[in-house]
Structures are given as structure tokens and as C-alpha cells.
GROMACS .gro file of N, CA and C in nm:
model
  156
    1MET      N    1   0.062 -17.365 -21.237
    1MET     CA    2   0.141 -17.441 -21.142
    1MET      C    3   0.091 -17.410 -21.001
    2PRO      N    4   0.080 -17.510 -20.914
    2PRO     CA    5   0.028 -17.487 -20.779
    2PRO      C    6   0.108 -17.384 -20.699
    3ALA      N    7   0.239 -17.378 -20.718
    3ALA     CA    8   0.319 -17.282 -20.643
    3ALA      C    9   0.279 -17.139 -20.679
    4GLU      N   10   0.251 -17.114 -20.804
    4GLU     CA   11   0.208 -16.981 -20.845
    4GLU      C   12   0.078 -16.943 -20.775
    5TYR      N   13  -0.014 -17.037 -20.767
    5TYR     CA   14  -0.139 -17.012 -20.696
    5TYR      C   15  -0.112 -16.977 -20.550
    6LEU      N   16  -0.024 -17.053 -20.487
    6LEU     CA   17   0.011 -17.027 -20.347
    6LEU      C   18   0.063 -16.885 -20.329
    7PHE      N   19   0.157 -16.845 -20.413
    7PHE     CA   20   0.216 -16.713 -20.399
    7PHE      C   21   0.117 -16.602 -20.434
    8ASP      N   22   0.028 -16.628 -20.528
    8ASP     CA   23  -0.070 -16.527 -20.567
    8ASP      C   24  -0.181 -16.508 -20.464
    9HIS      N   25  -0.210 -16.610 -20.385
    9HIS     CA   26  -0.326 -16.605 -20.297
    9HIS      C   27  -0.295 -16.615 -20.148
   10THR      N   28  -0.169 -16.618 -20.110
   10THR     CA   29  -0.132 -16.621 -19.969
   10THR      C   30  -0.014 -16.527 -19.946
   11ARG      N   31   0.031 -16.522 -19.822
   11ARG     CA   32   0.148 -16.439 -19.790
   11ARG      C   33   0.278 -16.519 -19.797
   12ALA      N   34   0.272 -16.642 -19.844
   12ALA     CA   35   0.393 -16.726 -19.853
   12ALA      C   36   0.497 -16.658 -19.941
   13GLU      N   37   0.622 -16.668 -19.901
   13GLU     CA   38   0.731 -16.610 -19.977
   13GLU      C   39   0.832 -16.714 -20.021
   14ARG      N   40   0.820 -16.835 -19.967
   14ARG     CA   41   0.922 -16.936 -19.996
   14ARG      C   42   0.862 -17.075 -19.977
   15ILE      N   43   0.906 -17.169 -20.059
   15ILE     CA   44   0.874 -17.310 -20.042
   15ILE      C   45   1.006 -17.384 -20.035
   16GLN      N   46   1.019 -17.473 -19.939
   16GLN     CA   47   1.141 -17.552 -19.926
   16GLN      C   48   1.111 -17.698 -19.953
   17ALA      N   49   1.205 -17.765 -20.012
   17ALA     CA   50   1.195 -17.909 -20.035
   17ALA      C   51   1.334 -17.968 -20.023
   18TRP      N   52   1.340 -18.096 -19.990
   18TRP     CA   53   1.472 -18.158 -19.983
   18TRP      C   54   1.462 -18.304 -20.020
   19ALA      N   55   1.577 -18.354 -20.061
   19ALA     CA   56   1.594 -18.496 -20.091
   19ALA      C   57   1.732 -18.535 -20.038
   20GLY      N   58   1.746 -18.659 -19.998
   20GLY     CA   59   1.875 -18.706 -19.949
   20GLY      C   60   1.983 -18.692 -20.055
   21CYS      N   61   2.107 -18.677 -20.011
   21CYS     CA   62   2.216 -18.653 -20.105
   21CYS      C   63   2.234 -18.770 -20.202
   22ALA      N   64   2.198 -18.891 -20.162
   22ALA     CA   65   2.210 -19.007 -20.251
   22ALA      C   66   2.085 -19.025 -20.336
   23ASN      N   67   1.983 -18.947 -20.313
   23ASN     CA   68   1.856 -18.961 -20.386
   23ASN      C   69   1.858 -18.870 -20.509
   24LEU      N   70   1.931 -18.910 -20.609
   24LEU     CA   71   1.944 -18.828 -20.730
   24LEU      C   72   1.813 -18.813 -20.804
   25ALA      N   73   1.732 -18.918 -20.805
   25ALA     CA   74   1.602 -18.910 -20.872
   25ALA      C   75   1.513 -18.806 -20.803
   26GLY      N   76   1.516 -18.804 -20.671
   26GLY     CA   77   1.439 -18.705 -20.597
   26GLY      C   78   1.487 -18.563 -20.624
   27GLN      N   79   1.617 -18.546 -20.631
   27GLN     CA   80   1.673 -18.414 -20.662
   27GLN      C   81   1.630 -18.368 -20.801
   28ARG      N   82   1.636 -18.459 -20.897
   28ARG     CA   83   1.594 -18.424 -21.034
   28ARG      C   84   1.445 -18.390 -21.037
   29ALA      N   85   1.365 -18.462 -20.960
   29ALA     CA   86   1.221 -18.433 -20.957
   29ALA      C   87   1.195 -18.291 -20.908
   30TRP      N   88   1.264 -18.250 -20.802
   30TRP     CA   89   1.245 -18.114 -20.753
   30TRP      C   90   1.290 -18.012 -20.857
   31GLU      N   91   1.402 -18.039 -20.924
   31GLU     CA   92   1.450 -17.946 -21.026
   31GLU      C   93   1.352 -17.937 -21.143
   32LYS      N   94   1.291 -18.050 -21.181
   32LYS     CA   95   1.190 -18.047 -21.288
   32LYS      C   96   1.067 -17.968 -21.247
   33ALA      N   97   1.042 -17.960 -21.116
   33ALA     CA   98   0.929 -17.882 -21.064
   33ALA      C   99   0.970 -17.737 -21.042
   34ASP      N  100   1.082 -17.697 -21.100
   34ASP     CA  101   1.132 -17.558 -21.096
   34ASP      C  102   1.186 -17.514 -20.961
   35PHE      N  103   1.221 -17.608 -20.874
   35PHE     CA  104   1.292 -17.572 -20.751
   35PHE      C  105   1.438 -17.547 -20.787
   36VAL      N  106   1.503 -17.460 -20.711
   36VAL     CA  107   1.643 -17.425 -20.735
   36VAL      C  108   1.726 -17.474 -20.617
   37ARG      N  109   1.833 -17.545 -20.646
   37ARG     CA  110   1.922 -17.593 -20.539
   37ARG      C  111   2.001 -17.475 -20.486
   38GLU      N  112   1.993 -17.454 -20.355
   38GLU     CA  113   2.065 -17.343 -20.293
   38GLU      C  114   2.179 -17.388 -20.206
   39GLY      N  115   2.180 -17.513 -20.168
   39GLY     CA  116   2.287 -17.558 -20.081
   39GLY      C  117   2.272 -17.704 -20.046
   40VAL      N  118   2.366 -17.753 -19.966
   40VAL     CA  119   2.367 -17.891 -19.921
   40VAL      C  120   2.373 -17.892 -19.769
   41LEU      N  121   2.278 -17.960 -19.706
   41LEU     CA  122   2.280 -17.975 -19.561
   41LEU      C  123   2.358 -18.101 -19.527
   42ARG      N  124   2.452 -18.091 -19.438
   42ARG     CA  125   2.532 -18.206 -19.398
   42ARG      C  126   2.510 -18.237 -19.250
   43THR      N  127   2.508 -18.362 -19.217
   43THR     CA  128   2.488 -18.413 -19.080
   43THR      C  129   2.370 -18.345 -19.011
   44THR      N  130   2.260 -18.334 -19.081
   44THR     CA  131   2.140 -18.274 -19.023
   44THR      C  132   2.039 -18.378 -18.981
   45VAL      N  133   2.060 -18.503 -19.022
   45VAL     CA  134   1.970 -18.611 -18.985
   45VAL      C  135   2.047 -18.709 -18.899
   46TRP      N  136   1.989 -18.747 -18.785
   46TRP     CA  137   2.054 -18.839 -18.693
   46TRP      C  138   1.968 -18.962 -18.678
   47ARG      N  139   2.029 -19.077 -18.677
   47ARG     CA  140   1.958 -19.203 -18.653
   47ARG      C  141   2.043 -19.287 -18.560
   48GLY      N  142   1.985 -19.333 -18.450
   48GLY     CA  143   2.059 -19.415 -18.355
   48GLY      C  144   2.176 -19.342 -18.292
   49GLY      N  145   2.164 -19.210 -18.277
   49GLY     CA  146   2.270 -19.132 -18.214
   49GLY      C  147   2.386 -19.098 -18.306
   50GLU      N  148   2.375 -19.133 -18.434
   50GLU     CA  149   2.483 -19.105 -18.531
   50GLU      C  150   2.430 -19.022 -18.647
   51PRO      N  151   2.511 -18.929 -18.697
   51PRO     CA  152   2.467 -18.853 -18.814
   51PRO      C  153   2.466 -18.941 -18.937
   52MET      N  154   2.371 -18.915 -19.024
   52MET     CA  155   2.363 -18.991 -19.149
   52MET      C  156   2.420 -18.908 -19.262
   0.00000   0.00000   0.00000
């Protein structure tokens, strides 16, 4: 797996990924790639002066 190579050959300690809360397919894709959900970010993206 590419992440294993990264950790074995660099000083990286963490990889982050995210998908929008309505993007269930994206969330499942990250989970299938062995990412672990640690939390939910709320009102972190703004468009047109309003949080999404």
C-alpha cells in the first residue's frame, strides 16, 4: 500500500483526508483505503460569505 511506503521511507506520521458530509461514497472510499474517521468538521468551508 502506498501509505506504508510513505511511512517506511519518510518522517511522515499522519495522512489526512476528507469528504463532504453529504458525500457518502467519498467517505466509504476513504474507509476502504483504511482511513479511520476521527471526527466531523462543521462550518469549516465558506462560500459567498456563508458557511456550507
